[in-house]
CSV table of C-alpha atoms in Angstrom, one decimal:
chain,number,residue,atom,x,y,z
A,9,MET,CA,-30.1,46.3,-93.5
A,10,ALA,CA,-32.4,45.7,-90.8
A,11,ARG,CA,-33.6,49.4,-88.8
A,12,GLU,CA,-33.7,49.6,-85.3
A,13,PRO,CA,-37.6,49.0,-83.8
A,14,SER,CA,-39.3,52.3,-82.8
A,15,ASP,CA,-39.8,52.5,-79.0
A,16,GLN,CA,-43.5,52.2,-79.9
A,17,GLU,CA,-42.8,48.7,-81.6
A,18,LEU,CA,-40.7,47.3,-78.5
A,19,MET,CA,-43.6,48.5,-76.1
A,20,ALA,CA,-46.1,46.7,-78.5
A,21,GLY,CA,-43.7,43.5,-78.1
A,22,LEU,CA,-43.7,43.5,-74.3
A,23,GLN,CA,-47.8,43.8,-74.5
A,24,GLN,CA,-46.6,40.4,-76.2
A,25,ARG,CA,-44.1,39.2,-73.6
A,26,ASP,CA,-41.4,39.7,-76.1
A,27,HIS,CA,-37.9,39.5,-73.9
A,28,GLN,CA,-35.8,40.7,-76.6
A,29,ALA,CA,-38.2,43.9,-76.6
A,30,LEU,CA,-37.3,44.1,-72.8
A,31,ALA,CA,-33.5,43.3,-73.8
A,32,LEU,CA,-33.5,46.3,-76.8
A,33,LEU,CA,-35.6,48.9,-74.2
A,34,TYR,CA,-32.6,48.2,-71.7
A,35,ASP,CA,-30.0,48.0,-73.8
A,36,ARG,CA,-31.5,51.5,-75.1
A,37,TYR,CA,-32.2,53.1,-71.7
A,38,ALA,CA,-30.3,51.6,-69.0
A,39,ARG,CA,-27.2,53.8,-68.7
A,40,SER,CA,-29.8,57.0,-68.2
A,41,VAL,CA,-31.8,55.3,-66.2
A,42,TYR,CA,-28.9,54.1,-64.2
A,43,SER,CA,-27.0,57.4,-64.2
A,44,LEU,CA,-30.0,59.3,-63.2
A,45,ALA,CA,-30.7,57.0,-60.2
A,46,LEU,CA,-26.7,57.1,-58.9
A,47,HIS,CA,-26.9,60.4,-59.6
A,48,ILE,CA,-29.8,61.0,-56.8
A,49,LEU,CA,-28.4,58.3,-54.6
A,50,ARG,CA,-25.0,58.8,-54.7
A,51,ASP,CA,-24.9,54.4,-53.9
A,52,GLN,CA,-23.8,52.1,-56.8
A,53,ALA,CA,-26.3,49.4,-55.0
A,54,ALA,CA,-29.3,51.1,-54.4
A,55,ALA,CA,-29.1,52.4,-58.4
A,56,GLU,CA,-28.9,48.8,-59.4
A,57,ASP,CA,-32.2,48.0,-57.5
A,58,VAL,CA,-33.9,51.3,-59.0
A,59,THR,CA,-32.9,50.0,-62.4
A,60,GLN,CA,-34.1,46.9,-62.4
A,61,GLU,CA,-37.6,48.0,-60.7
A,62,VAL,CA,-37.6,50.3,-63.3
A,63,PHE,CA,-37.2,47.9,-66.2
A,64,LEU,CA,-39.2,44.7,-64.0
A,65,GLN,CA,-42.4,47.5,-63.9
A,66,LEU,CA,-42.0,48.1,-67.7
A,67,TRP,CA,-42.1,44.6,-67.8
A,68,ARG,CA,-45.0,43.9,-65.9
A,69,GLN,CA,-46.9,46.9,-66.5
A,70,PRO,CA,-45.9,48.3,-69.9
A,71,GLU,CA,-50.0,49.8,-70.3
A,72,ARG,CA,-48.5,52.1,-67.6
A,73,TYR,CA,-46.9,54.4,-70.4
A,74,VAL,CA,-49.0,56.2,-72.3
A,75,GLN,CA,-47.4,57.5,-75.3
A,76,GLU,CA,-49.7,60.8,-76.2
A,77,ARG,CA,-48.0,61.9,-72.7
A,78,GLY,CA,-44.7,62.0,-74.6
A,79,PRO,CA,-41.6,59.5,-75.5
A,80,LEU,CA,-40.6,56.6,-73.9
A,81,GLY,CA,-37.2,58.2,-72.6
A,82,PRO,CA,-38.3,61.3,-70.3
A,83,TRP,CA,-41.3,59.2,-68.9
A,84,LEU,CA,-39.0,56.7,-68.0
A,85,LEU,CA,-36.8,59.2,-66.0
A,86,ARG,CA,-39.8,60.5,-64.7
A,87,VAL,CA,-40.2,57.4,-63.0
A,88,THR,CA,-36.5,56.7,-62.2
A,89,ARG,CA,-36.8,60.4,-60.4
A,90,ASN,CA,-39.9,59.3,-58.5
A,91,ARG,CA,-38.4,56.1,-57.3
A,92,ALA,CA,-34.8,57.3,-56.4
A,93,ILE,CA,-36.1,60.3,-54.6
A,94,ASP,CA,-39.0,58.2,-52.4
A,95,LEU,CA,-35.9,55.8,-51.6
A,96,LEU,CA,-34.1,58.7,-50.2
A,97,ARG,CA,-36.5,59.8,-48.5
A,98,ARG,CA,-37.6,57.0,-46.9
A,99,SER,CA,-33.6,56.2,-46.0
A,100,SER,CA,-32.8,59.7,-44.5
A,101,ARG,CA,-36.2,60.2,-42.8
A,102,GLU,CA,-34.6,59.4,-39.3
A,103,ARG,CA,-31.2,61.6,-40.0
A,104,ARG,CA,-33.0,64.7,-41.8
A,105,PRO,CA,-30.9,67.2,-41.4
A,106,ALA,CA,-28.2,65.3,-43.0
A,107,HIS,CA,-29.0,68.8,-45.5
A,108,PRO,CA,-26.8,68.6,-48.8
A,109,ASP,CA,-24.6,71.1,-48.9
A,110,ALA,CA,-26.5,74.0,-50.5
A,111,ARG,CA,-23.5,75.5,-52.5
A,112,ALA,CA,-23.4,72.1,-54.5
A,113,ALA,CA,-24.2,73.0,-58.0
A,114,ASP,CA,-23.9,69.2,-59.5
A,115,LEU,CA,-26.2,69.9,-62.7
A,116,HIS,CA,-24.1,68.6,-65.3
A,117,ILE,CA,-24.9,71.8,-67.1
A,118,PRO,CA,-21.5,73.7,-69.0
A,119,ASP,CA,-20.1,70.1,-69.8
A,120,PRO,CA,-21.1,69.8,-73.3
A,121,SER,CA,-21.9,65.8,-74.0
A,122,PRO,CA,-18.4,63.7,-73.3
A,123,GLY,CA,-18.8,63.1,-77.4
A,124,PRO,CA,-20.8,61.4,-79.6
A,125,ASP,CA,-22.7,58.3,-78.4
A,126,GLU,CA,-24.4,56.6,-80.8
A,127,HIS,CA,-26.0,54.8,-78.4
A,128,ALA,CA,-27.3,57.2,-75.6
A,129,TRP,CA,-30.8,58.4,-76.6
A,130,SER,CA,-30.3,61.2,-74.3
A,131,ALA,CA,-27.2,62.9,-75.5
A,132,THR,CA,-29.0,65.0,-78.0
A,133,LEU,CA,-31.7,66.3,-75.5
A,134,ALA,CA,-29.1,66.4,-72.6
A,135,THR,CA,-27.1,68.7,-74.5
A,136,ARG,CA,-30.1,71.0,-75.1
A,137,VAL,CA,-31.1,70.9,-71.4
A,138,GLN,CA,-28.0,71.6,-69.9
A,139,ALA,CA,-28.2,74.4,-72.3
A,140,ALA,CA,-31.4,75.5,-71.2
A,141,LEU,CA,-30.2,75.5,-67.4
A,142,GLY,CA,-27.0,77.4,-68.2
A,143,GLU,CA,-29.4,80.0,-69.1
A,144,LEU,CA,-30.8,80.4,-66.1
A,145,SER,CA,-29.5,82.2,-63.0
A,146,ASP,CA,-27.5,80.1,-60.4
A,147,ALA,CA,-29.8,80.7,-58.0
A,148,GLN,CA,-32.6,79.4,-60.3
A,149,ARG,CA,-30.5,76.1,-61.1
A,150,GLN,CA,-30.1,75.6,-57.3
A,151,VAL,CA,-33.5,75.4,-56.5
A,152,ILE,CA,-34.4,73.2,-59.3
A,153,GLU,CA,-30.9,70.8,-58.2
A,154,LEU,CA,-32.3,71.2,-54.5
A,155,ALA,CA,-35.7,70.0,-55.3
A,156,TYR,CA,-35.2,67.9,-58.2
A,157,PHE,CA,-32.2,65.6,-57.2
A,158,ARG,CA,-32.6,66.2,-53.5
A,159,GLY,CA,-36.1,65.5,-53.4
A,160,LEU,CA,-36.2,69.1,-50.6
A,161,THR,CA,-39.5,71.1,-50.4
A,162,GLN,CA,-39.7,74.3,-50.6
A,163,ARG,CA,-39.8,74.9,-46.9
A,164,GLU,CA,-36.4,72.6,-46.3
A,165,MET,CA,-34.5,74.9,-49.3
A,166,ALA,CA,-35.8,78.1,-47.3
A,167,ASP,CA,-33.9,76.3,-44.4
A,168,VAL,CA,-31.0,75.2,-45.6
A,169,LEU,CA,-30.5,78.5,-48.0
A,170,GLY,CA,-31.3,80.7,-45.2
A,171,LEU,CA,-33.5,82.2,-47.6
A,172,PRO,CA,-37.6,83.6,-46.5
A,173,LEU,CA,-40.1,80.6,-48.0
A,174,GLY,CA,-41.7,83.4,-50.2
A,175,THR,CA,-38.3,83.9,-52.4
A,176,VAL,CA,-37.7,80.4,-52.8
A,177,LYS,CA,-41.1,80.0,-54.0
A,178,THR,CA,-40.8,82.6,-56.3
A,179,ARG,CA,-37.0,81.0,-57.4
A,180,VAL,CA,-39.0,77.4,-58.3
A,181,ARG,CA,-41.7,79.0,-60.2
A,182,THR,CA,-39.6,81.3,-62.2
A,183,ALA,CA,-36.9,78.5,-62.8
A,184,LEU,CA,-39.2,75.7,-63.8
A,185,ARG,CA,-41.4,77.8,-66.2
A,186,ARG,CA,-38.6,79.8,-67.3
A,187,LEU,CA,-36.7,76.3,-68.3
A,188,ALA,CA,-40.0,75.5,-70.0
A,189,GLU,CA,-39.8,78.8,-72.1
A,190,ILE,CA,-36.5,78.0,-73.1
A,191,LEU,CA,-36.8,74.7,-74.2
A,192,MET,CA,-40.2,75.5,-75.6
A,193,ARG,CA,-38.1,78.0,-77.9
A,194,ASP,CA,-35.4,75.7,-78.9
A,195,GLY,CA,-37.9,73.3,-80.2
A,196,VAL,CA,-37.3,70.2,-77.3
A,197,TRP,CA,-41.1,71.2,-75.5
A,198,THR,CA,-42.6,70.4,-78.4
A,199,ASP,CA,-41.5,67.4,-78.7
A,200,VAL,CA,-42.6,66.6,-75.3
A,201,GLY,CA,-46.1,68.3,-75.0
B,73,MET,CA,-59.9,70.9,-42.7
B,74,ASP,CA,-61.4,74.1,-43.4
B,75,ARG,CA,-59.0,74.7,-46.4
B,76,ARG,CA,-59.3,77.7,-48.2
B,77,ARG,CA,-60.0,76.6,-52.2
B,78,LEU,CA,-57.0,77.6,-54.5
B,79,THR,CA,-58.0,80.4,-57.3
B,80,HIS,CA,-56.9,79.0,-60.5
B,81,GLU,CA,-54.3,81.8,-60.9
B,82,LEU,CA,-52.8,80.7,-57.3
B,83,ALA,CA,-52.8,77.1,-58.4
B,84,SER,CA,-51.2,77.9,-61.6
B,85,GLU,CA,-48.5,79.9,-59.9
B,86,GLU,CA,-47.8,76.7,-57.4
B,87,LEU,CA,-48.0,74.0,-60.1
B,88,PRO,CA,-44.1,73.9,-60.7
B,89,ALA,CA,-43.4,73.2,-57.2
B,90,TYR,CA,-46.1,70.4,-57.1
B,91,ALA,CA,-44.7,68.3,-59.9
B,92,LEU,CA,-41.4,69.1,-57.9
B,93,GLY,CA,-43.2,67.7,-55.0
B,94,ALA,CA,-41.6,70.3,-53.5
B,95,LEU,CA,-45.1,71.9,-51.8
B,96,ASP,CA,-45.7,71.7,-47.9
B,97,ALA,CA,-48.7,69.0,-47.0
B,98,ASP,CA,-51.4,71.4,-46.8
B,99,GLU,CA,-50.5,73.3,-50.0
B,100,SER,CA,-50.2,70.0,-51.8
B,101,ALA,CA,-53.7,68.9,-50.6
B,102,GLY,CA,-55.1,72.0,-51.5
B,103,LEU,CA,-53.3,72.0,-54.8
B,104,ALA,CA,-54.6,68.3,-55.7
B,105,GLU,CA,-58.1,69.7,-55.0
B,106,HIS,CA,-58.2,72.5,-57.6
B,107,LEU,CA,-56.4,69.8,-59.9
B,108,ALA,CA,-59.1,67.1,-59.8
B,109,GLU,CA,-61.2,69.7,-61.3
B,110,CYS,CA,-59.3,72.2,-63.5
B,111,PRO,CA,-58.5,70.9,-67.1
B,112,LEU,CA,-56.1,73.5,-67.7
B,113,CYS,CA,-54.1,72.9,-64.9
B,114,GLN,CA,-53.8,69.1,-65.4
B,115,ALA,CA,-53.0,69.9,-69.0
B,116,ASP,CA,-49.8,71.8,-67.4
B,117,LEU,CA,-48.8,69.2,-65.0
B,118,HIS,CA,-48.4,66.7,-67.6
B,119,ARG,CA,-46.2,69.2,-69.3
B,120,PHE,CA,-44.1,70.2,-66.6
B,121,ASP,CA,-44.2,66.3,-66.0
B,122,ALA,CA,-42.7,66.0,-69.2
B,123,LEU,CA,-39.7,68.7,-68.4
B,124,LEU,CA,-39.1,66.8,-65.3
B,125,GLY,CA,-38.0,63.8,-67.5
B,126,LEU,CA,-36.2,65.4,-69.8
B,127,LEU,CA,-34.3,66.8,-66.7
B,128,GLY,CA,-33.5,63.5,-66.2
B,129,THR,CA,-30.8,63.3,-68.9
B,130,ALA,CA,-28.7,66.4,-67.3
B,131,VAL,CA,-26.6,63.8,-65.3
B,132,PRO,CA,-23.0,62.6,-65.9
B,133,GLN,CA,-23.5,59.1,-67.8
B,134,GLU,CA,-22.4,56.0,-66.3
B,135,SER,CA,-22.7,52.7,-67.6
B,136,PRO,CA,-24.8,50.4,-65.3
B,137,PRO,CA,-22.5,47.1,-64.2
B,138,PRO,CA,-22.5,44.4,-66.7
B,139,GLY,CA,-24.0,42.1,-64.5
B,140,LEU,CA,-27.6,44.1,-64.0
B,141,ARG,CA,-28.9,43.3,-67.5
B,142,GLU,CA,-28.6,39.5,-67.1
B,143,ARG,CA,-29.9,40.0,-63.6
B,144,VAL,CA,-33.0,42.1,-65.0
B,145,LEU,CA,-33.5,39.8,-68.0
B,146,ALA,CA,-33.5,36.6,-65.8
B,147,ARG,CA,-36.1,38.1,-63.6
B,148,ALA,CA,-38.5,38.9,-66.2
B,149,ALA,CA,-37.9,35.7,-68.3
B,150,SER,CA,-38.6,33.9,-64.3
B,151,GLU,CA,-42.6,36.5,-64.6
B,152,ALA,CA,-43.2,34.8,-68.3
B,153,HIS,CA,-45.6,32.7,-67.2
B,154,VAL,CA,-47.5,35.6,-66.5
B,155,ALA,CA,-50.2,36.0,-69.6
B,156,PRO,CA,-50.2,38.8,-71.7
B,157,ILE,CA,-51.6,41.7,-69.9
B,158,ALA,CA,-53.3,42.2,-73.4
B,159,ASP,CA,-55.3,39.0,-73.5
B,160,ARG,CA,-56.7,39.9,-69.7
B,161,PRO,CA,-59.8,41.3,-69.6
B,162,ALA,CA,-58.6,45.1,-67.1
B,163,LEU,CA,-60.9,44.1,-64.2
B,164,ARG,CA,-59.5,41.0,-63.9
B,165,LEU,CA,-57.0,42.2,-62.2
B,166,LEU,CA,-58.8,44.0,-59.5
B,167,PRO,CA,-59.9,42.1,-56.4
B,168,ARG,CA,-63.5,41.3,-55.8
B,169,TRP,CA,-64.3,44.0,-53.3
B,170,ALA,CA,-62.0,46.5,-56.0
B,171,ARG,CA,-64.3,45.5,-58.8
B,172,ALA,CA,-67.5,45.7,-57.0
B,173,ALA,CA,-66.6,49.2,-56.4
B,174,LEU,CA,-65.8,50.4,-60.2
B,175,ALA,CA,-68.4,49.0,-60.8
B,176,ALA,CA,-70.9,50.8,-58.0
B,177,ALA,CA,-69.2,54.0,-59.3
B,178,ALA,CA,-70.1,53.0,-63.3
B,179,ALA,CA,-73.2,52.6,-61.7
B,180,LEU,CA,-73.7,56.1,-60.2
B,181,VAL,CA,-72.2,57.6,-63.3
B,182,LEU,CA,-75.3,56.3,-65.0
B,183,ILE,CA,-77.5,57.1,-62.7
B,184,LEU,CA,-75.7,60.5,-62.8
B,185,ALA,CA,-76.6,60.5,-66.8
B,186,GLY,CA,-80.2,59.8,-66.5
B,187,THR,CA,-80.4,62.7,-64.0
B,188,VAL,CA,-79.1,64.9,-67.1
B,189,ALA,CA,-81.9,63.8,-69.0
B,190,LEU,CA,-84.3,64.7,-66.7
B,191,LEU,CA,-83.1,67.9,-65.5
B,192,LEU,CA,-82.4,69.8,-68.2
B,193,TYR,CA,-82.5,73.1,-66.5
B,194,ASN,CA,-79.5,72.0,-64.2
B,195,GLN,CA,-77.6,70.6,-66.9
B,196,TRP,CA,-74.2,72.6,-66.6
B,197,GLN,CA,-73.9,71.6,-62.9
B,198,ILE,CA,-74.7,68.0,-63.4
B,199,ARG,CA,-72.2,67.8,-66.3
B,200,GLN,CA,-69.4,69.2,-64.2
B,201,GLU,CA,-70.1,66.3,-61.7
B,202,LEU,CA,-70.3,63.7,-64.3
B,203,ASP,CA,-66.7,64.6,-65.7
B,204,ALA,CA,-65.4,65.0,-62.2
B,205,LEU,CA,-66.3,61.5,-61.3
B,206,ARG,CA,-65.4,60.2,-64.5
B,207,ALA,CA,-62.0,61.7,-64.0
B,208,GLU,CA,-61.6,60.1,-60.6
B,209,GLN,CA,-62.7,56.9,-61.8
B,210,ARG,CA,-59.9,57.1,-64.3
B,211,GLU,CA,-57.8,58.2,-62.0
B,212,MET,CA,-58.6,55.2,-59.7
B,213,ALA,CA,-58.4,52.8,-62.0
B,214,SER,CA,-55.0,54.4,-63.3
B,215,ILE,CA,-53.9,54.5,-59.0
B,216,LEU,CA,-55.4,50.7,-58.9
B,217,ALA,CA,-52.9,49.3,-62.1
B,218,GLN,CA,-49.9,51.6,-60.8
B,219,SER,CA,-50.1,50.6,-57.2
B,220,ALA,CA,-46.5,49.6,-55.8
B,221,TRP,CA,-47.7,48.8,-52.5
B,222,TRP,CA,-50.6,48.3,-50.2
B,223,ALA,CA,-51.0,48.4,-46.5
B,224,PRO,CA,-54.3,46.4,-44.9
B,225,VAL,CA,-56.3,48.3,-43.2
B,226,THR,CA,-58.2,46.9,-39.8
B,227,ALA,CA,-60.9,48.1,-37.6
B,228,GLU,CA,-60.1,49.8,-34.6
B,229,ALA,CA,-60.4,47.3,-31.1
B,230,GLY,CA,-63.7,47.4,-29.5
B,231,GLN,CA,-65.4,48.5,-32.7
B,232,GLY,CA,-68.8,46.2,-33.7
B,233,GLN,CA,-68.3,46.5,-37.4
B,234,PRO,CA,-65.7,43.9,-39.0
B,235,VAL,CA,-64.1,46.4,-41.1
B,236,VAL,CA,-61.4,44.9,-43.4
B,237,GLY,CA,-59.9,47.4,-46.4
B,238,ARG,CA,-56.5,47.9,-48.3
B,239,LEU,CA,-54.9,51.3,-48.9
B,240,TYR,CA,-53.3,51.0,-52.3
B,241,LEU,CA,-50.5,53.5,-52.5
B,242,GLN,CA,-48.8,54.3,-56.0
B,243,GLU,CA,-45.3,55.6,-55.8
B,244,GLY,CA,-45.1,59.5,-55.0
B,245,GLN,CA,-48.3,60.5,-53.6
B,246,ALA,CA,-51.8,59.0,-54.8
B,247,GLY,CA,-53.3,56.1,-53.0
B,248,VAL,CA,-57.0,54.3,-53.2
B,249,LEU,CA,-58.4,53.4,-50.4
B,250,VAL,CA,-60.8,50.1,-50.5
B,251,ILE,CA,-62.6,50.1,-47.5
B,252,ASP,CA,-65.8,47.2,-46.6
B,253,GLY,CA,-67.7,47.2,-43.1
B,254,LEU,CA,-67.9,50.5,-41.8
B,255,ALA,CA,-71.3,51.7,-40.3
B,256,PRO,CA,-73.7,54.1,-41.8
B,257,LEU,CA,-73.4,57.7,-40.4
B,258,ALA,CA,-76.1,59.5,-38.6
B,259,PRO,CA,-77.3,62.8,-40.8
B,260,GLY,CA,-74.5,65.6,-40.7
B,261,GLN,CA,-71.5,63.3,-40.1
B,262,VAL,CA,-68.7,62.1,-42.1
B,263,TYR,CA,-65.5,59.9,-42.3
B,264,GLN,CA,-62.4,61.4,-42.3
B,265,VAL,CA,-59.5,60.0,-43.2
B,266,TRP,CA,-56.0,61.3,-41.5
B,267,LEU,CA,-52.3,60.7,-42.7
B,268,ILE,CA,-50.0,60.0,-39.3
B,269,ARG,CA,-46.6,61.8,-39.2
B,270,PRO,CA,-43.6,60.2,-37.2
B,271,ASP,CA,-44.0,62.9,-34.9
B,272,ASN,CA,-48.0,61.9,-34.4
B,273,THR,CA,-49.3,64.7,-36.2
B,274,ARG,CA,-52.5,64.1,-38.2
B,275,VAL,CA,-53.1,65.6,-42.0
B,276,SER,CA,-56.5,65.6,-43.1
B,277,ALA,CA,-56.6,63.3,-46.6
B,278,GLY,CA,-60.4,64.1,-47.3
B,279,VAL,CA,-63.7,63.2,-46.5
B,280,PHE,CA,-66.1,60.4,-47.5
B,281,THR,CA,-69.6,58.7,-46.4
B,282,VAL,CA,-70.6,55.2,-46.5
B,283,ASP,CA,-74.2,53.6,-48.8
B,284,ALA,CA,-75.8,51.0,-47.3
B,285,SER,CA,-73.2,48.5,-48.7
B,286,GLN,CA,-71.2,50.2,-46.0
B,287,ARG,CA,-68.3,50.1,-48.9
B,288,ALA,CA,-66.4,52.9,-49.9
B,289,THR,CA,-63.5,53.4,-52.5
B,290,LEU,CA,-61.9,56.7,-52.5
B,291,VAL,CA,-58.7,58.5,-54.0
B,292,ILE,CA,-55.9,60.1,-51.5
B,293,HIS,CA,-53.3,62.1,-52.2
B,294,ALA,CA,-50.7,62.6,-49.5
B,295,PRO,CA,-49.9,65.7,-49.0
B,296,GLY,CA,-45.9,65.5,-49.7
B,297,THR,CA,-45.1,61.6,-50.3
B,298,TRP,CA,-46.3,58.4,-48.6
B,299,SER,CA,-42.9,57.8,-47.0
B,300,ALA,CA,-43.6,61.3,-45.0
B,301,TYR,CA,-46.1,59.2,-43.0
B,302,GLN,CA,-46.1,56.4,-40.8
B,303,GLY,CA,-50.0,55.6,-40.2
B,304,MET,CA,-53.1,56.1,-41.6
B,305,GLY,CA,-56.5,56.5,-39.5
B,306,ILE,CA,-60.2,57.2,-39.8
B,307,THR,CA,-62.8,58.8,-37.5
B,308,VAL,CA,-65.8,60.1,-37.5
B,309,GLU,CA,-66.3,63.7,-37.9
B,310,PRO,CA,-68.8,66.4,-38.2
B,311,GLY,CA,-70.2,67.2,-41.7
B,312,PRO,CA,-69.8,67.7,-44.2
B,313,ALA,CA,-66.0,69.0,-44.5
B,314,GLY,CA,-65.0,67.4,-41.6
B,315,SER,CA,-62.0,68.6,-38.5
B,316,PRO,CA,-59.4,70.2,-38.8
B,317,GLY,CA,-58.1,67.5,-36.5
B,318,PRO,CA,-59.5,64.1,-35.0
B,319,THR,CA,-61.9,64.5,-32.5
B,320,GLY,CA,-64.7,61.7,-33.0
B,321,PRO,CA,-63.4,58.3,-32.5
B,322,ARG,CA,-61.5,56.3,-34.5
B,323,VAL,CA,-62.9,53.5,-36.3
B,324,ALA,CA,-60.4,51.6,-38.6
B,325,GLY,CA,-56.8,52.7,-39.3
B,326,CYS,CA,-53.3,51.1,-40.8
B,327,SER,CA,-49.5,51.6,-40.0
B,328,LEU,CA,-47.8,52.1,-43.1
B,329,ALA,CA,-45.3,50.3,-41.4
B,330,ASP,CA,-47.1,47.2,-42.7
B,331,TRP,CA,-46.6,48.5,-46.6
B,332,GLN,CA,-46.3,44.9,-48.6
B,333,PRO,CA,-44.7,45.3,-52.0
B,334,GLY,CA,-46.9,44.6,-55.1
B,335,GLY,CA,-50.0,46.2,-56.1
B,336,LEU,CA,-53.1,44.7,-57.7
């Protein structure tokens, strides 16, 4: 039985303008990309646009992905997050302070993956990341949520949360470093470092 | 801007927020300066970037609409006439002036390399400069290759010199300014780049000079993100550090409302 081609092989295919390679990469990653864009933008059409842009950019400039910096999936999600946040900030530039509800904690944390999904590359990773997030305090998760998914700066977070800027800075710093420590302890970090 | 240089310890503390894009403009610019010369922080930043990729998995999963796959593949197929990247010499991707600018930068590296041989007593310092220059070159090539938008840069009305240029913008906060036709400056003066916020306040994005070719190519890090700015201007300021706010005549600029999609 033929094995599934690796990401590396598919990326080499993109360099050779192999459409089938793009189709396979889409099948592997589109769900994660679309889900993240939708979670940030909360708009299906905008999430579709971001998903399309991410894959077309991969098709046009496959050399942008540098394997030494880590696996393809998380890299695609980083590109997705940056594009979505850019779009979010641009569209809300005039209508800030449409500040998000500071109490919202819609990181998908305690709910374990909704069942084995053979096609979701991210299911295992997501479970481990969610477990790691679960080890953070509510306050630490909150600043990650506001910064990562809502694109707020530390100063904006301080305004929204009614906290001194220094407190927010400390929370952001400790939250991300703690998350890194937990993932390193659990062996996820070495996969990406 | 007379910005206090960050110590490594302070920069290291702010790296997580920088990776998240959660720093204020000034903080972000200060950290970008430190990053340019600190391999430790660069490595740390890459790790945080990877971590932030992982974080993107922690959202409820939804299937994209079925039609999207066909649309993406059809769009890709319609672009199939583009030659394989691997078959194209990398520099052919760049416009003529960018090639010339990169060639000039490469020549500068060679000149600096020669200087290392001549000035052995100062070898360490020059090595530092070389590394910084090479890093800048790599960064510049990377930004140009990844630029998603560009904006035309034009001379201010009434200036004698025809200034033309482009500001290439990578998603996020990095860009490359390529500009041609700026007059050489009097000793002690520099050109200073300002990013203009919607409320018309200006944020310094660095200083530069031009050589006899009247050409400059420089990397710009927008404090925050590009979407926080509506334009870019260049003024003449006292060197070497420039001014906290624009004081000299504006010689060129661009409106970021004129962004064009597409990189090089």
